[in-house]
Short mmCIF file of C-alpha atoms in Angstrom, two decimals:
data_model
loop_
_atom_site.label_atom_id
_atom_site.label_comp_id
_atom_site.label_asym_id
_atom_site.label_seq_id
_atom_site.Cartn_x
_atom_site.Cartn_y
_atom_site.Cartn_z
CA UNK A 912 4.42 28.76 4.40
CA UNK A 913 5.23 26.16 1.42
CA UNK A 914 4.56 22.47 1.39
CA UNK A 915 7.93 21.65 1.86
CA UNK A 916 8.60 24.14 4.87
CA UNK A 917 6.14 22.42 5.94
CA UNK A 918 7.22 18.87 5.48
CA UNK A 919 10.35 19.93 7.14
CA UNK A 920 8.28 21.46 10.74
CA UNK A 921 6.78 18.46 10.77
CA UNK A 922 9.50 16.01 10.56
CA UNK A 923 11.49 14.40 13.49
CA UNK A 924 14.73 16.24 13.95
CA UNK A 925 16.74 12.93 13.67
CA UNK A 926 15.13 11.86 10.40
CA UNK A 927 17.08 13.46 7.47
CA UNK A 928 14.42 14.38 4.73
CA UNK A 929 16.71 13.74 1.93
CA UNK A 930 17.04 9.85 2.86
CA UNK A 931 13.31 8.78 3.25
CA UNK A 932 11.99 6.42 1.30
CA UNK A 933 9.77 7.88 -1.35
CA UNK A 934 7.66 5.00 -1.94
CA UNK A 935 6.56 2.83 1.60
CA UNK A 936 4.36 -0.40 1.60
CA UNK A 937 2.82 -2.01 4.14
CA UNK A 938 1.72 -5.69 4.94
CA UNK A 939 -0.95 -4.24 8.01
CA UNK A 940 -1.16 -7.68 9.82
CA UNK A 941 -2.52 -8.29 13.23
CA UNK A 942 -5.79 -6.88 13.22
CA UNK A 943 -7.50 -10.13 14.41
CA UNK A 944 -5.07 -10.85 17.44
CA UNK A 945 -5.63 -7.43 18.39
CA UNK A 946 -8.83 -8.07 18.68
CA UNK A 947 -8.78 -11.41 20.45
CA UNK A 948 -5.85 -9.68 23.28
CA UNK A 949 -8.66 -6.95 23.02
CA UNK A 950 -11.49 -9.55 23.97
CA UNK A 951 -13.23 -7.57 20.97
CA UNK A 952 -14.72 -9.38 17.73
CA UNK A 953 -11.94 -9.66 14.82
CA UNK A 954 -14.30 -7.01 12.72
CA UNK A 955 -13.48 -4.50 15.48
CA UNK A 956 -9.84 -5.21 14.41
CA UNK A 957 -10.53 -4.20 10.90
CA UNK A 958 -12.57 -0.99 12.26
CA UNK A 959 -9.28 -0.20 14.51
CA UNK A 960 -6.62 -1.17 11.31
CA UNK A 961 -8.42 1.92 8.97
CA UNK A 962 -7.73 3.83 11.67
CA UNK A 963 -3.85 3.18 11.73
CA UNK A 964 -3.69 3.58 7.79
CA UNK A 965 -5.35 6.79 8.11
CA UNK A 966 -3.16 8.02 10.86
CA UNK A 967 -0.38 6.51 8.54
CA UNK A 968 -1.17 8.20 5.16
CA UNK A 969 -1.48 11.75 6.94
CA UNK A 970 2.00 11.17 8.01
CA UNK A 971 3.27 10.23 5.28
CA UNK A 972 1.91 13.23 3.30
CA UNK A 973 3.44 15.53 6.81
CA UNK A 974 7.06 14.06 6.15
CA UNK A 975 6.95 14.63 2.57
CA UNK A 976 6.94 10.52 1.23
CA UNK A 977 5.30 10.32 -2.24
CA UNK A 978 3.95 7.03 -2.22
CA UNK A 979 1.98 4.84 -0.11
CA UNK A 980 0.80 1.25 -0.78
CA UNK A 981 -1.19 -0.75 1.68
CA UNK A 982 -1.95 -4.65 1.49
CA UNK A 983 -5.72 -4.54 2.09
CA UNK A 984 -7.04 -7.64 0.97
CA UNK A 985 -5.17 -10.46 -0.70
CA UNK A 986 -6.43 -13.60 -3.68
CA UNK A 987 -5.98 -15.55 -0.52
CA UNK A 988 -8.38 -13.73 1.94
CA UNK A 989 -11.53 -15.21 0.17
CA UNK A 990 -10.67 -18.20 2.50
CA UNK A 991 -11.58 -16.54 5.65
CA UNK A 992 -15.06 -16.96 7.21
CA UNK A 993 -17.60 -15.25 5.00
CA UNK A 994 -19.32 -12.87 7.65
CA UNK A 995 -15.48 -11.72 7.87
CA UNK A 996 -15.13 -11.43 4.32
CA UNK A 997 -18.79 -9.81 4.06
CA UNK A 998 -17.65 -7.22 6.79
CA UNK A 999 -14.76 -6.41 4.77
CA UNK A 1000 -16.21 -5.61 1.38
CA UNK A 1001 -18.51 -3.39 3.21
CA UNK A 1002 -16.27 -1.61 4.84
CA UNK A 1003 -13.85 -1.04 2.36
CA UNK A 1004 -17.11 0.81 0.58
CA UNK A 1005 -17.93 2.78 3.78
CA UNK A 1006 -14.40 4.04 4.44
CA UNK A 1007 -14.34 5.36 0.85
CA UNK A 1008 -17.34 7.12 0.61
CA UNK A 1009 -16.92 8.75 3.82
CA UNK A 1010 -13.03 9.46 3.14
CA UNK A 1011 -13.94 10.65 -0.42
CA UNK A 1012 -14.17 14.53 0.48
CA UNK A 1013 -10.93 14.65 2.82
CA UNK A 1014 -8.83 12.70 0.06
CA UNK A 1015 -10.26 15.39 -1.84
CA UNK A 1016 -9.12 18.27 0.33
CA UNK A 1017 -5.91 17.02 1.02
CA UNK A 1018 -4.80 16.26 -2.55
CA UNK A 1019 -4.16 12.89 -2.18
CA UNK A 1020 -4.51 10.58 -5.32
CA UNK A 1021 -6.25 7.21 -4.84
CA UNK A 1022 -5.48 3.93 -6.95
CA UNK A 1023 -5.97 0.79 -6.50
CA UNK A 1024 -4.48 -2.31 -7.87
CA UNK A 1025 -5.49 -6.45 -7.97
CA UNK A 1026 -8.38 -8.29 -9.82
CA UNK A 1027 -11.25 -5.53 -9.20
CA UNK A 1028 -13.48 -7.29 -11.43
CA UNK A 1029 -14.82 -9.84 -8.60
CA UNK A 1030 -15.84 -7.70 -5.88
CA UNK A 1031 -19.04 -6.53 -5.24
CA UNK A 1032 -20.74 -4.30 -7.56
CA UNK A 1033 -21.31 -1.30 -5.62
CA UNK A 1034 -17.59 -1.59 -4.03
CA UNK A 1035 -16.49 -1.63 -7.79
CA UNK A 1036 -18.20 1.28 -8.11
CA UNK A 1037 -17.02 3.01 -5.24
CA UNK A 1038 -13.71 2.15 -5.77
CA UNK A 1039 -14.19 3.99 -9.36
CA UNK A 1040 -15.44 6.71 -8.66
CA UNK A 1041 -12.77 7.54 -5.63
CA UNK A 1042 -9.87 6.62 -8.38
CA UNK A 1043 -11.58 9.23 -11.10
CA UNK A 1044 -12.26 11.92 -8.75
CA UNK A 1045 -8.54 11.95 -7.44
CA UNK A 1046 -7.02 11.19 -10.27
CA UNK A 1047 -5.07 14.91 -10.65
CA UNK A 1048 -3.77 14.62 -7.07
CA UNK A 1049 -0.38 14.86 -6.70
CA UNK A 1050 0.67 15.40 -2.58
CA UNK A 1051 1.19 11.56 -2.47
CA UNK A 1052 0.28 8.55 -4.34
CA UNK A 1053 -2.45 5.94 -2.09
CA UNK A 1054 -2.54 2.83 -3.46
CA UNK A 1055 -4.96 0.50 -1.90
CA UNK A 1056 -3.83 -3.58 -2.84
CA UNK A 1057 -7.55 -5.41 -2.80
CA UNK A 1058 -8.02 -8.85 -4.29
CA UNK A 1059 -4.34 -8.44 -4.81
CA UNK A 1060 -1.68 -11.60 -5.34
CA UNK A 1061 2.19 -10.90 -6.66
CA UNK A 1062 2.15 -14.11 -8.84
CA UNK A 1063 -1.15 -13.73 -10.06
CA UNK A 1064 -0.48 -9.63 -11.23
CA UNK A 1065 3.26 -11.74 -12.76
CA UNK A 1066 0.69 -14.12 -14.58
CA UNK A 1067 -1.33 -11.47 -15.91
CA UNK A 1068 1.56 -9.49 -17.02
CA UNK A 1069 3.17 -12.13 -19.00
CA UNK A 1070 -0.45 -13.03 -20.65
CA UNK A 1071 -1.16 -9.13 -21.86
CA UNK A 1072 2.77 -9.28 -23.38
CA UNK A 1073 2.25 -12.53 -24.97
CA UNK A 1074 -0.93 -11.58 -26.88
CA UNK A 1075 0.79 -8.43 -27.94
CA UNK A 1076 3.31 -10.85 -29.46
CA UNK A 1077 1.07 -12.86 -30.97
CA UNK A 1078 -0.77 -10.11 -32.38
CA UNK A 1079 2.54 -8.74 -33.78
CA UNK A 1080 2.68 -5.94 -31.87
CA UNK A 1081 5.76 -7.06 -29.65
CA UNK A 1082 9.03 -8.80 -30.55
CA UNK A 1083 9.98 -11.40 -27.92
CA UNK A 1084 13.58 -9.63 -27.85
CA UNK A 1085 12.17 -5.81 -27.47
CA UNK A 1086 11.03 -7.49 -23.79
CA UNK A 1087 12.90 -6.23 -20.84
CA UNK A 1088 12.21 -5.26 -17.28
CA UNK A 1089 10.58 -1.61 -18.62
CA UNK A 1090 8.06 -3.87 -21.09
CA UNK A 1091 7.41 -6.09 -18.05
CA UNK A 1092 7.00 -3.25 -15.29
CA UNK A 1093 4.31 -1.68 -17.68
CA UNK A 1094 2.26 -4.35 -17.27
CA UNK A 1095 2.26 -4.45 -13.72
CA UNK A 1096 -0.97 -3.32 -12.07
CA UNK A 1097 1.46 -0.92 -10.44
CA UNK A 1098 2.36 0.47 -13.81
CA UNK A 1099 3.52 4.57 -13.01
CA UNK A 1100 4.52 3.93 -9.39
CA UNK A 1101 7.87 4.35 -8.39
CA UNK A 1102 9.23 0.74 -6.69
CA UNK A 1103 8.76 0.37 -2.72
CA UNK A 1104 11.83 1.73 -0.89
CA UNK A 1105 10.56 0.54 2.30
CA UNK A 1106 8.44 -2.66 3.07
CA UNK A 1107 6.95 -2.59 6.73
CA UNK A 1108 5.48 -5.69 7.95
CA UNK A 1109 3.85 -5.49 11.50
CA UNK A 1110 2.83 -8.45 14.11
CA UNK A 1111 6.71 -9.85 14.06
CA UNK A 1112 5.13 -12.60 10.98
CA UNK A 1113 8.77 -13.02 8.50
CA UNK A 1114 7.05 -13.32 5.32
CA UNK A 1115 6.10 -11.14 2.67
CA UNK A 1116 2.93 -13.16 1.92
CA UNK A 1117 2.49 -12.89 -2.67
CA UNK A 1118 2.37 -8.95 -2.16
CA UNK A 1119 5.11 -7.10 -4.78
CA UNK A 1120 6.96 -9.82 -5.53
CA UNK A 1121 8.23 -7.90 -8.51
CA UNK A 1122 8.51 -4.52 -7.19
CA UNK A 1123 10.13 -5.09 -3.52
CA UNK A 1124 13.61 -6.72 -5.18
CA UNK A 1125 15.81 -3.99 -3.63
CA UNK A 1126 13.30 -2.95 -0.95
CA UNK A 1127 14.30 -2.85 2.70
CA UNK A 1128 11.94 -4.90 4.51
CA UNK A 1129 11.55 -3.68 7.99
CA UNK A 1130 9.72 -6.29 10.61
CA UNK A 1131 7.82 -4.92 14.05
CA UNK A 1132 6.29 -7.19 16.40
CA UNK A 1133 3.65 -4.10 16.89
CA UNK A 1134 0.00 -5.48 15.96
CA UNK A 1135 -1.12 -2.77 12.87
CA UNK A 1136 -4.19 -1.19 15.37
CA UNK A 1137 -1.18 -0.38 17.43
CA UNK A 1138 1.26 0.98 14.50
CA UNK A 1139 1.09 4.81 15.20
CA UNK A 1140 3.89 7.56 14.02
CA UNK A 1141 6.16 6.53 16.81
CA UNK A 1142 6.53 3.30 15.70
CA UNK A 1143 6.51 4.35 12.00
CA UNK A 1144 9.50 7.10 13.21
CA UNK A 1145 11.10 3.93 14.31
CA UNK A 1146 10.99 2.10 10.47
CA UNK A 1147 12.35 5.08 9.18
CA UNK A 1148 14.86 5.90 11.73
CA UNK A 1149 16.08 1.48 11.02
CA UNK A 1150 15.95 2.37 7.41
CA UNK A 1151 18.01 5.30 7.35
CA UNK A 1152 20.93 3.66 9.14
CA UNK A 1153 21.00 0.87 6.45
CA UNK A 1154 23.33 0.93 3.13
CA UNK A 1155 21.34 0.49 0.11
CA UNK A 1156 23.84 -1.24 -2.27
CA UNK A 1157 20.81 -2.72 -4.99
CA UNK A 1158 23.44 -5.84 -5.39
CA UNK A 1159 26.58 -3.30 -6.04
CA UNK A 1160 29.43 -2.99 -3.77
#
C-alpha cells in the first residue's frame, strides 16, 4: 500500500483530501487551567500538552497535511514563575531526546524557529542535533516556535535586509514580499492555511504575524490537553466549509 492510499484509509469520509490545509499552526493554550480544573500542578499541564501535539503531529502525517507549526514557548513566557520556566526548558530537552528515534522512523523533519541563542546550552544542543539528524525528512514539516515573537522575527528581518543594503548587496527597490519572506525564521515553509487556537482566548498572541495574513483562524473553547483528533476533525471539517477569497471576490 502507498503513502497516499494510505492517507486516504485514514481520513474521515466527510473530509475531502484535496481541500486540507497543507500547512496548520497551533497556539496550544490551556495547559495551566487544565491543570488547576484537574487539581494537578500547572507542570502536569505541560506533561499532558506534549501529549496532545504528539497525538496531533501523527495525525497530521495520517491525513496527508505537510506542515505543522506549534507555538511552544513565546519572548513573553520568560515572565512566568521561574520553576515553570525551569520545568519547561527541561522538558522541551527530554521530549526531544526521547522523540529523536520515532521522528526518525517516521520521516518527519524537525525545525525550529525564534531566538535559539538564549536557551540553555544543552537544550541548544538538543535542539541541533534533532534539526541535523532530520533534516532529509520529507512526510511533513514540524516546526517547533520556542523563544518565538512575530514582531521581534519582523525586527530581525528588516535588520539582516538593511545591512545587506548597506553593504551594497541589496537595492532598497529590489525589496518585496519574496526578499522579506526570506528572512523570516520561517524561510522555506509554505504560509499557515489553518490557525487553531484552543481554550476559547480571541487573540493570536505575536505568533506569525507575517505569515497568517490569509490564514483561517479557527477558535475552540477545548483546553489543548483535551485537543484530540475529534476535535481537530472538527477544525478541519469548519475550515473546509469556508471560502478562501485571499482579499479577491
Amino acid at each position: 500500500m502507498t503513502a497516499q492510499q494510505t492517507e486516504l484509509r485514514n481520513l474521515p469520509s466527510d473530509l475531502k483530501q484535496e481541500f486540507l490545509p497543507k500547512h496548520v499552526a497551533v497556539i496550544m493554550d490551556g495547559n495551566g487551567r487544565w491543570a488547576k480544573r484537574q487539581g494537578l500542578p500547572r507542570i502536569m499541564g505541560h506533561k499532558r500538552g506534549v501529549d496532545a501535539l504528539k497525538d496531533l503531529l501523527r495525525c497530521c502525517k495520517d491525513w496527508g497535511i505537510q506542515a505543522l507549526t506549534a507555538y511552544a514557548f513565546s519572548t513573553e513566557n520568560w515572565g512566568r514563575p521561574t520553576e515553570e520556566v525551569d520545568f519547561l526548558m527541561t522538558l522541551f530537552q527530554r521530549v526531544l531526546r526521547q522523540e529523536l528515534r520515532e521522528m526518525l522512523e517516521e520521516n518527519v523533519q524537525i525545525r525550529f524557529v525564534g531566538n535559539l541563542s538564549v536557551l540553555p546550552k544543552a537544550l541548544q544542543e538538543e535542539i541541533s542535533r534533532s534539526v541535523e539528524q532530520t533534516k532529509d525528512n520529507f512526510s511533513i514539516k514540524f516546526t517547533i516556535a520556542t523563544n518565538y515573537g512575530g514582531r521581534q522575527e519582523i525586527i530581525q528581518a528588516c535588520r539582516s535586509i538593511a545591512k545587506k543594503v548597506q553593504q551594497g548587496l541589496l537595492q532598497p527597490d529590489e525589496i518585496d514580499e519574496a526578499t522579506f519572506e526570506h528572512h523570516l525564521y520561517t524561510t522555506g515553509i509554505c504560509d499557515p492555511d489553518l490557525l487553531i487556537r484552543t481554550s476559547g482566548e480571541m487573540r493570536v498572541s505575536n505568533f506569525l504575524l507575517w505569515q497568517i495574513a490569509y490564514a483561517e483562524i479557527y477558535i475552540t473553547e477545548t483546553l489543548w490537553p483535551d485537543f484530540n483528533r475529534d476535535e481537530f476533525h472538527r477544525a478541519l471539517c469548519a475550515y473546509q466549509q469556508r471560502e478562501r477569497r485571499f482579499g479577491k471576490i
